Every structure is written in C-alpha cells, then in structure tokens.
C-alpha cells in the first residue's frame, strides 16, 4: 500500500499513521469477507466494531499521535465464526470494565460520543481483553449463526 502507513497481508494489517489509516479497514474486511464467505450484514457489524475499537485506541490511547502501531489479525477457528484481534502499545484500557452509556434519545442529541462500547457489545458475539506487557489485546468475535449477536 504505497503512500500510507498501512501494511497488510491476507489475514493481518498494521496501521501506523493514525486516523487516516482507518480507511484501510473496510477494504481489508471486504477482502476477508470474499475469501471466507462472511455475510454482508455481518461484514457491516465487523467494520463498525473494528473502526470503533481502532479509533478509540488512536484518539484516547495514543492521543492522536502518529506512528504508533495498531495491528489487527484475523482467524476463522471454525466455519461461520470470525475472530479479529487488535493489538496496540497504548496504556492499558480494558473496555470490558468501562461503564456503558445508555442509548441516545432526542433529549441527548447534543451529546457526542460514548456509544461505541455499547455498539460493540451489541454487535459482537464475544469481546475478550488481555493486558500485554506493553499494551493491549482485544479479541472481537462474530458468529454468522444467530447474527445479530444474541439471537437464535
């Protein structure tokens, strides 16, 4: 990917140039979706969750500084089950411990932000956090069976 800070292979991408590199995520997910038969509605949920998680790392963990890596990996441990792993070198932050804001309503229309964790919890089948010696690892899993998450 000449001209960007993103480096990728089929099942892994590393973003280095902050928020502008987030534009590479939907292209990467689309490639994975075609190779691994990820359904279109699930692809939307994956894009939303990955963009939210990565933008939070860049905006809050790295305070929008450039040239700090965010690496995403993909595995499919079984048919119809898709796992994305996000690793960064930001200060420790376990989103599983973060309080969830209530859904927005017309009275709160001036409130910006705070919905990402709620959306990730709603769209992902599973979220797992691991503190690393020099950063964070977030595993976001999606199941094509019973999507959206929590349905049968």
PDB file of N, CA, C and O in Angstrom, residues 64-99:
ATOM      1  N   UNK A  64      -4.006  10.629  19.564  1.00  0.00           N
ATOM      2  CA  UNK A  64      -3.923  11.034  18.164  1.00  0.00           C
ATOM      3  C   UNK A  64      -2.498  11.254  17.652  1.00  0.00           C
ATOM      4  O   UNK A  64      -2.294  11.867  16.612  1.00  0.00           O
ATOM      5  N   UNK A  65      -1.493  10.771  18.373  1.00  0.00           N
ATOM      6  CA  UNK A  65      -0.117  10.855  17.875  1.00  0.00           C
ATOM      7  C   UNK A  65       0.054   9.890  16.703  1.00  0.00           C
ATOM      8  O   UNK A  65      -0.565   8.831  16.658  1.00  0.00           O
ATOM      9  N   UNK A  66       0.876  10.266  15.735  1.00  0.00           N
ATOM     10  CA  UNK A  66       1.131   9.414  14.577  1.00  0.00           C
ATOM     11  C   UNK A  66       2.242   8.415  14.885  1.00  0.00           C
ATOM     12  O   UNK A  66       2.998   8.566  15.836  1.00  0.00           O
ATOM     13  N   UNK A  67       2.332   7.421  14.056  1.00  0.00           N
ATOM     14  CA  UNK A  67       3.398   6.429  14.058  1.00  0.00           C
ATOM     15  C   UNK A  67       3.441   5.556  15.306  1.00  0.00           C
ATOM     16  O   UNK A  67       4.501   5.241  15.813  1.00  0.00           O
ATOM     17  N   UNK A  68       2.284   5.197  15.790  1.00  0.00           N
ATOM     18  CA  UNK A  68       2.170   4.168  16.810  1.00  0.00           C
ATOM     19  C   UNK A  68       1.362   3.041  16.191  1.00  0.00           C
ATOM     20  O   UNK A  68       0.301   3.281  15.620  1.00  0.00           O
ATOM     21  N   UNK A  69       1.823   1.826  16.276  1.00  0.00           N
ATOM     22  CA  UNK A  69       1.143   0.750  15.562  1.00  0.00           C
ATOM     23  C   UNK A  69      -0.148   0.279  16.222  1.00  0.00           C
ATOM     24  O   UNK A  69      -0.266   0.251  17.439  1.00  0.00           O
ATOM     25  N   UNK A  70      -1.083  -0.076  15.373  1.00  0.00           N
ATOM     26  CA  UNK A  70      -2.278  -0.814  15.764  1.00  0.00           C
ATOM     27  C   UNK A  70      -2.326  -1.976  14.779  1.00  0.00           C
ATOM     28  O   UNK A  70      -2.404  -1.768  13.570  1.00  0.00           O
ATOM     29  N   UNK A  71      -2.216  -3.179  15.294  1.00  0.00           N
ATOM     30  CA  UNK A  71      -2.184  -4.359  14.440  1.00  0.00           C
ATOM     31  C   UNK A  71      -3.478  -5.138  14.616  1.00  0.00           C
ATOM     32  O   UNK A  71      -3.934  -5.349  15.739  1.00  0.00           O
ATOM     33  N   UNK A  72      -4.057  -5.543  13.501  1.00  0.00           N
ATOM     34  CA  UNK A  72      -5.265  -6.349  13.515  1.00  0.00           C
ATOM     35  C   UNK A  72      -4.975  -7.677  12.842  1.00  0.00           C
ATOM     36  O   UNK A  72      -4.350  -7.709  11.785  1.00  0.00           O
ATOM     37  N   UNK A  73      -5.412  -8.738  13.463  1.00  0.00           N
ATOM     38  CA  UNK A  73      -5.280 -10.067  12.892  1.00  0.00           C
ATOM     39  C   UNK A  73      -6.647 -10.707  12.750  1.00  0.00           C
ATOM     40  O   UNK A  73      -7.609 -10.311  13.421  1.00  0.00           O
ATOM     41  N   UNK A  74      -6.728 -11.684  11.864  1.00  0.00           N
ATOM     42  CA  UNK A  74      -7.983 -12.379  11.608  1.00  0.00           C
ATOM     43  C   UNK A  74      -7.749 -13.878  11.634  1.00  0.00           C
ATOM     44  O   UNK A  74      -6.773 -14.373  11.076  1.00  0.00           O
ATOM     45  N   UNK A  75      -8.664 -14.604  12.269  1.00  0.00           N
ATOM     46  CA  UNK A  75      -8.675 -16.063  12.198  1.00  0.00           C
ATOM     47  C   UNK A  75     -10.130 -16.527  12.081  1.00  0.00           C
ATOM     48  O   UNK A  75     -11.056 -15.803  12.452  1.00  0.00           O
ATOM     49  N   UNK A  76     -10.287 -17.719  11.576  1.00  0.00           N
ATOM     50  CA  UNK A  76     -11.596 -18.348  11.485  1.00  0.00           C
ATOM     51  C   UNK A  76     -11.445 -19.747  12.078  1.00  0.00           C
ATOM     52  O   UNK A  76     -11.141 -20.705  11.374  1.00  0.00           O
ATOM     53  N   UNK A  77     -11.610 -19.865  13.407  1.00  0.00           N
ATOM     54  CA  UNK A  77     -11.367 -21.146  14.056  1.00  0.00           C
ATOM     55  C   UNK A  77     -12.336 -22.246  13.643  1.00  0.00           C
ATOM     56  O   UNK A  77     -12.028 -23.422  13.775  1.00  0.00           O
ATOM     57  N   UNK A  78     -13.514 -21.866  13.167  1.00  0.00           N
ATOM     58  CA  UNK A  78     -14.476 -22.849  12.640  1.00  0.00           C
ATOM     59  C   UNK A  78     -15.377 -22.129  11.645  1.00  0.00           C
ATOM     60  O   UNK A  78     -15.439 -20.904  11.615  1.00  0.00           O
ATOM     61  N   UNK A  79     -16.065 -22.892  10.850  1.00  0.00           N
ATOM     62  CA  UNK A  79     -16.936 -22.331   9.824  1.00  0.00           C
ATOM     63  C   UNK A  79     -17.958 -21.384  10.455  1.00  0.00           C
ATOM     64  O   UNK A  79     -18.618 -21.737  11.436  1.00  0.00           O
ATOM     65  N   UNK A  80     -18.037 -20.180   9.900  1.00  0.00           N
ATOM     66  CA  UNK A  80     -19.025 -19.213  10.354  1.00  0.00           C
ATOM     67  C   UNK A  80     -18.668 -18.477  11.626  1.00  0.00           C
ATOM     68  O   UNK A  80     -19.498 -17.740  12.166  1.00  0.00           O
ATOM     69  N   UNK A  81     -17.441 -18.637  12.138  1.00  0.00           N
ATOM     70  CA  UNK A  81     -17.012 -17.949  13.357  1.00  0.00           C
ATOM     71  C   UNK A  81     -15.742 -17.181  13.039  1.00  0.00           C
ATOM     72  O   UNK A  81     -14.734 -17.772  12.646  1.00  0.00           O
ATOM     73  N   UNK A  82     -15.789 -15.864  13.199  1.00  0.00           N
ATOM     74  CA  UNK A  82     -14.722 -14.982  12.735  1.00  0.00           C
ATOM     75  C   UNK A  82     -14.159 -14.209  13.927  1.00  0.00           C
ATOM     76  O   UNK A  82     -14.912 -13.578  14.675  1.00  0.00           O
ATOM     77  N   UNK A  83     -12.844 -14.252  14.096  1.00  0.00           N
ATOM     78  CA  UNK A  83     -12.196 -13.630  15.248  1.00  0.00           C
ATOM     79  C   UNK A  83     -11.194 -12.592  14.752  1.00  0.00           C
ATOM     80  O   UNK A  83     -10.332 -12.887  13.916  1.00  0.00           O
ATOM     81  N   UNK A  84     -11.305 -11.387  15.300  1.00  0.00           N
ATOM     82  CA  UNK A  84     -10.389 -10.298  14.995  1.00  0.00           C
ATOM     83  C   UNK A  84      -9.667  -9.930  16.282  1.00  0.00           C
ATOM     84  O   UNK A  84     -10.283  -9.797  17.337  1.00  0.00           O
ATOM     85  N   UNK A  85      -8.343  -9.792  16.190  1.00  0.00           N
ATOM     86  CA  UNK A  85      -7.525  -9.452  17.347  1.00  0.00           C
ATOM     87  C   UNK A  85      -6.851  -8.117  17.067  1.00  0.00           C
ATOM     88  O   UNK A  85      -6.181  -7.952  16.048  1.00  0.00           O
ATOM     89  N   UNK A  86      -7.061  -7.164  17.971  1.00  0.00           N
ATOM     90  CA  UNK A  86      -6.468  -5.832  17.851  1.00  0.00           C
ATOM     91  C   UNK A  86      -5.420  -5.702  18.935  1.00  0.00           C
ATOM     92  O   UNK A  86      -5.705  -5.892  20.118  1.00  0.00           O
ATOM     93  N   UNK A  87      -4.179  -5.361  18.531  1.00  0.00           N
ATOM     94  CA  UNK A  87      -3.090  -5.161  19.489  1.00  0.00           C
ATOM     95  C   UNK A  87      -2.530  -3.760  19.316  1.00  0.00           C
ATOM     96  O   UNK A  87      -2.388  -3.276  18.186  1.00  0.00           O
ATOM     97  N   UNK A  88      -2.228  -3.127  20.436  1.00  0.00           N
ATOM     98  CA  UNK A  88      -1.663  -1.781  20.403  1.00  0.00           C
ATOM     99  C   UNK A  88      -0.632  -1.639  21.517  1.00  0.00           C
ATOM    100  O   UNK A  88      -0.466  -2.545  22.327  1.00  0.00           O
ATOM    101  N   UNK A  89       0.049  -0.502  21.526  1.00  0.00           N
ATOM    102  CA  UNK A  89       1.060  -0.210  22.543  1.00  0.00           C
ATOM    103  C   UNK A  89       0.637   0.955  23.425  1.00  0.00           C
ATOM    104  O   UNK A  89       1.464   1.606  24.053  1.00  0.00           O
ATOM    105  N   UNK A  90      -0.643   1.216  23.487  1.00  0.00           N
ATOM    106  CA  UNK A  90      -1.183   2.307  24.298  1.00  0.00           C
ATOM    107  C   UNK A  90      -1.238   1.889  25.772  1.00  0.00           C
ATOM    108  O   UNK A  90      -1.114   0.702  26.090  1.00  0.00           O
ATOM    109  N   UNK A  91      -1.454   2.851  26.663  1.00  0.00           N
ATOM    110  CA  UNK A  91      -1.644   2.495  28.071  1.00  0.00           C
ATOM    111  C   UNK A  91      -2.821   1.522  28.224  1.00  0.00           C
ATOM    112  O   UNK A  91      -3.767   1.539  27.434  1.00  0.00           O
ATOM    113  N   UNK A  92      -2.750   0.690  29.242  1.00  0.00           N
ATOM    114  CA  UNK A  92      -3.773  -0.335  29.459  1.00  0.00           C
ATOM    115  C   UNK A  92      -5.158   0.287  29.575  1.00  0.00           C
ATOM    116  O   UNK A  92      -5.357   1.293  30.249  1.00  0.00           O
ATOM    117  N   UNK A  93      -6.109  -0.335  28.860  1.00  0.00           N
ATOM    118  CA  UNK A  93      -7.516   0.064  28.950  1.00  0.00           C
ATOM    119  C   UNK A  93      -8.376  -1.155  28.632  1.00  0.00           C
ATOM    120  O   UNK A  93      -8.347  -1.667  27.519  1.00  0.00           O
ATOM    121  N   UNK A  94      -9.122  -1.588  29.621  1.00  0.00           N
ATOM    122  CA  UNK A  94      -9.998  -2.734  29.451  1.00  0.00           C
ATOM    123  C   UNK A  94     -11.414  -2.232  29.206  1.00  0.00           C
ATOM    124  O   UNK A  94     -12.100  -1.818  30.132  1.00  0.00           O
ATOM    125  N   UNK A  95     -11.856  -2.265  27.961  1.00  0.00           N
ATOM    126  CA  UNK A  95     -13.183  -1.752  27.647  1.00  0.00           C
ATOM    127  C   UNK A  95     -14.280  -2.584  28.289  1.00  0.00           C
ATOM    128  O   UNK A  95     -15.390  -2.108  28.469  1.00  0.00           O
ATOM    129  N   UNK A  96     -13.968  -3.810  28.690  1.00  0.00           N
ATOM    130  CA  UNK A  96     -14.967  -4.643  29.349  1.00  0.00           C
ATOM    131  C   UNK A  96     -15.317  -4.108  30.734  1.00  0.00           C
ATOM    132  O   UNK A  96     -16.397  -4.376  31.250  1.00  0.00           O
ATOM    133  N   UNK A  97     -14.414  -3.344  31.332  1.00  0.00           N
ATOM    134  CA  UNK A  97     -14.657  -2.738  32.639  1.00  0.00           C
ATOM    135  C   UNK A  97     -15.280  -1.348  32.534  1.00  0.00           C
ATOM    136  O   UNK A  97     -15.689  -0.774  33.536  1.00  0.00           O
ATOM    137  N   UNK A  98     -15.337  -0.803  31.324  1.00  0.00           N
ATOM    138  CA  UNK A  98     -15.860   0.554  31.138  1.00  0.00           C
ATOM    139  C   UNK A  98     -17.380   0.559  31.267  1.00  0.00           C
ATOM    140  O   UNK A  98     -18.051  -0.355  30.794  1.00  0.00           O
ATOM    141  N   UNK A  99     -17.914   1.587  31.905  1.00  0.00           N
ATOM    142  CA  UNK A  99     -19.377   1.659  32.000  1.00  0.00           C
ATOM    143  C   UNK A  99     -19.986   1.917  30.626  1.00  0.00           C
ATOM    144  O   UNK A  99     -19.383   2.569  29.772  1.00  0.00           O
TER     145      UNK A  99
END
